[in-house]
């Protein structure tokens, strides 16, 4: 197991080393109409995320990259998550008390804000301060899943106008 500090360093370095080709890839996939959403969450919220977010999106025709579904047993988690981030053109942050305390989630958020500007969607499931993830999230409108069906409809409108 790689210590958290080393994982943080590697994700930040990966972010620095990412070249224009990856940004072009995101633009190309958007132009083709293909939507693929990276779902960033705390593993402590797994059952909620699977039931209320991933299943909901998949049932409505939105393709997701989700760590439980997309990382094979014995795979290098960091490598697979980086690959997952690079194959998605949207980033959905499930904001909870658990994810606010996850260094891993915060690194994914930093990567997405840098590489997917305008394509980061904060989704609130607990009362949390968006600044706990990144100062930039304070100025991005979030979707509050605690309010029910209207929030789900609003999320779908992003990808299915």
Coordinates of C-alpha atoms in Angstrom, one line a residue:
X1 CA 0.0 0.0 0.0
X2 CA 1.3 3.4 -1.0
X3 CA 1.2 6.0 1.7
X4 CA -1.4 8.8 1.1
X5 CA 1.4 11.4 0.7
X6 CA 3.0 9.5 -2.1
X7 CA -0.4 9.0 -3.8
X8 CA -1.0 12.7 -3.5
X9 CA 2.4 13.5 -5.0
X10 CA 1.8 11.1 -7.9
X11 CA -1.7 12.5 -8.7
X12 CA -0.4 16.1 -8.6
X13 CA 2.6 15.1 -10.8
X14 CA 0.2 13.4 -13.2
X15 CA -1.8 16.6 -13.3
X16 CA 1.3 18.6 -14.1
X17 CA 2.5 16.2 -16.8
X18 CA -0.8 16.0 -18.6
X19 CA -0.5 17.3 -22.1
X20 CA -2.8 19.1 -24.6
X21 CA -3.6 15.7 -26.2
X22 CA -5.8 14.8 -23.2
X23 CA -7.7 18.1 -23.4
X24 CA -8.2 17.5 -27.1
X25 CA -9.5 14.0 -26.3
X26 CA -12.1 15.5 -23.9
X27 CA -13.2 18.0 -26.5
X28 CA -13.4 15.4 -29.2
X29 CA -15.6 13.1 -27.1
X30 CA -17.9 16.0 -26.2
X31 CA -18.2 17.0 -29.9
X32 CA -19.2 13.4 -30.8
X33 CA -22.0 13.7 -28.3
X34 CA -20.6 10.9 -26.1
X35 CA -21.0 11.6 -22.4
X36 CA -19.0 9.7 -19.9
X37 CA -19.1 10.8 -16.2
X38 CA -16.4 10.1 -13.6
X39 CA -18.1 9.6 -10.3
X40 CA -15.9 10.8 -7.4
X41 CA -17.0 9.7 -4.0
X42 CA -15.9 8.3 -0.6
X43 CA -16.0 4.6 -0.3
X44 CA -17.9 5.1 2.9
X45 CA -20.8 6.4 0.8
X46 CA -20.7 3.5 -1.6
X47 CA -24.2 2.1 -1.1
X48 CA -25.8 5.5 -1.5
X49 CA -23.7 6.4 -4.5
X50 CA -24.5 3.1 -6.2
X51 CA -28.2 3.2 -5.5
X52 CA -29.0 6.9 -5.9
X53 CA -26.4 8.2 -8.3
X54 CA -24.8 5.6 -10.5
X55 CA -27.9 3.5 -11.0
X56 CA -29.9 6.6 -11.7
X57 CA -27.5 7.9 -14.3
X58 CA -27.1 4.5 -16.0
X59 CA -30.9 4.0 -16.1
X60 CA -31.2 7.3 -17.9
X61 CA -28.6 6.5 -20.5
X62 CA -25.6 8.3 -18.9
X63 CA -22.4 6.3 -19.0
X64 CA -20.4 6.4 -15.8
X65 CA -16.9 5.5 -14.7
X66 CA -17.2 4.3 -11.1
X67 CA -14.3 2.7 -9.2
X68 CA -16.2 -0.3 -7.9
X69 CA -17.4 -1.2 -11.4
X70 CA -14.3 -0.2 -13.4
X71 CA -11.3 -1.4 -11.4
X72 CA -10.5 -5.1 -11.6
X73 CA -9.3 -7.1 -8.6
X74 CA -5.5 -6.8 -8.1
X75 CA -5.3 -3.7 -10.4
X76 CA -3.2 -0.7 -9.5
X77 CA -5.9 1.6 -8.1
X78 CA -4.1 4.8 -8.7
X79 CA -3.3 3.9 -12.3
X80 CA -6.9 2.8 -13.0
X81 CA -8.3 6.0 -11.5
X82 CA -6.0 8.1 -13.6
X83 CA -7.0 6.2 -16.7
X84 CA -10.7 6.6 -15.7
X85 CA -10.3 10.3 -15.3
X86 CA -8.7 10.6 -18.7
X87 CA -11.5 8.6 -20.4
X88 CA -14.3 10.8 -19.0
X89 CA -15.5 14.2 -20.3
X90 CA -17.5 15.1 -17.1
X91 CA -16.6 14.9 -13.4
X92 CA -19.3 14.4 -10.8
X93 CA -18.2 15.1 -7.2
X94 CA -20.5 13.5 -4.6
X95 CA -20.1 15.9 -1.7
X96 CA -20.5 14.4 1.7
X97 CA -19.0 14.6 5.1
X98 CA -17.0 11.4 4.2
X99 CA -15.7 12.7 0.9
X100 CA -14.8 16.1 2.4
X101 CA -12.4 14.1 4.7
X102 CA -10.9 12.1 1.8
X103 CA -7.5 13.2 0.5
X104 CA -8.0 10.9 -2.5
X105 CA -11.3 12.7 -3.4
X106 CA -9.7 16.1 -3.0
X107 CA -6.9 15.0 -5.4
X108 CA -9.4 13.9 -8.0
X109 CA -11.2 17.2 -7.6
X110 CA -7.9 19.2 -8.2
X111 CA -7.2 17.1 -11.3
X112 CA -10.7 17.7 -12.7
X113 CA -10.8 21.4 -12.0
X114 CA -7.5 21.7 -13.9
X115 CA -8.3 19.3 -16.8
X116 CA -12.1 19.6 -17.1
X117 CA -12.9 23.3 -16.5
X118 CA -16.6 23.9 -16.9
X119 CA -17.3 20.1 -16.6
X120 CA -17.2 19.7 -12.9
X121 CA -20.6 19.0 -11.2
X122 CA -20.7 19.2 -7.4
X123 CA -23.5 17.0 -6.1
X124 CA -24.4 17.5 -2.4
X125 CA -25.7 14.6 -0.3
X126 CA -24.7 16.0 3.1
X127 CA -24.4 19.5 4.5
X128 CA -20.8 20.3 3.7
X129 CA -18.8 23.4 2.7
X130 CA -17.7 23.2 -1.0
X131 CA -14.5 25.0 0.1
X132 CA -13.5 21.8 2.0
X133 CA -12.8 20.3 -1.4
X134 CA -11.4 23.3 -3.2
X135 CA -11.8 27.0 -2.9
X136 CA -12.9 27.1 -6.6
X137 CA -16.0 24.9 -5.8
X138 CA -17.5 27.8 -3.8
X139 CA -18.3 29.6 -7.1
X140 CA -19.6 26.5 -8.9
X141 CA -23.4 25.9 -8.6
X142 CA -24.0 22.6 -6.9
X143 CA -27.0 20.2 -7.2
X144 CA -28.5 19.3 -3.9
X145 CA -29.7 15.7 -4.0
X146 CA -31.2 16.1 -0.6
X147 CA -34.2 17.9 -2.1
X148 CA -35.5 15.0 -4.1
X149 CA -36.7 14.5 -7.7
X150 CA -36.2 18.0 -8.9
X151 CA -32.5 17.8 -8.2
X152 CA -32.3 14.5 -10.2
X153 CA -34.1 16.2 -13.1
X154 CA -31.7 19.1 -12.9
X155 CA -28.7 16.8 -13.1
X156 CA -30.1 15.0 -16.2
X157 CA -30.7 18.3 -17.9
X158 CA -27.0 18.8 -18.0
X159 CA -26.5 15.9 -20.4
X160 CA -30.0 15.4 -21.8
X161 CA -31.4 18.8 -22.7

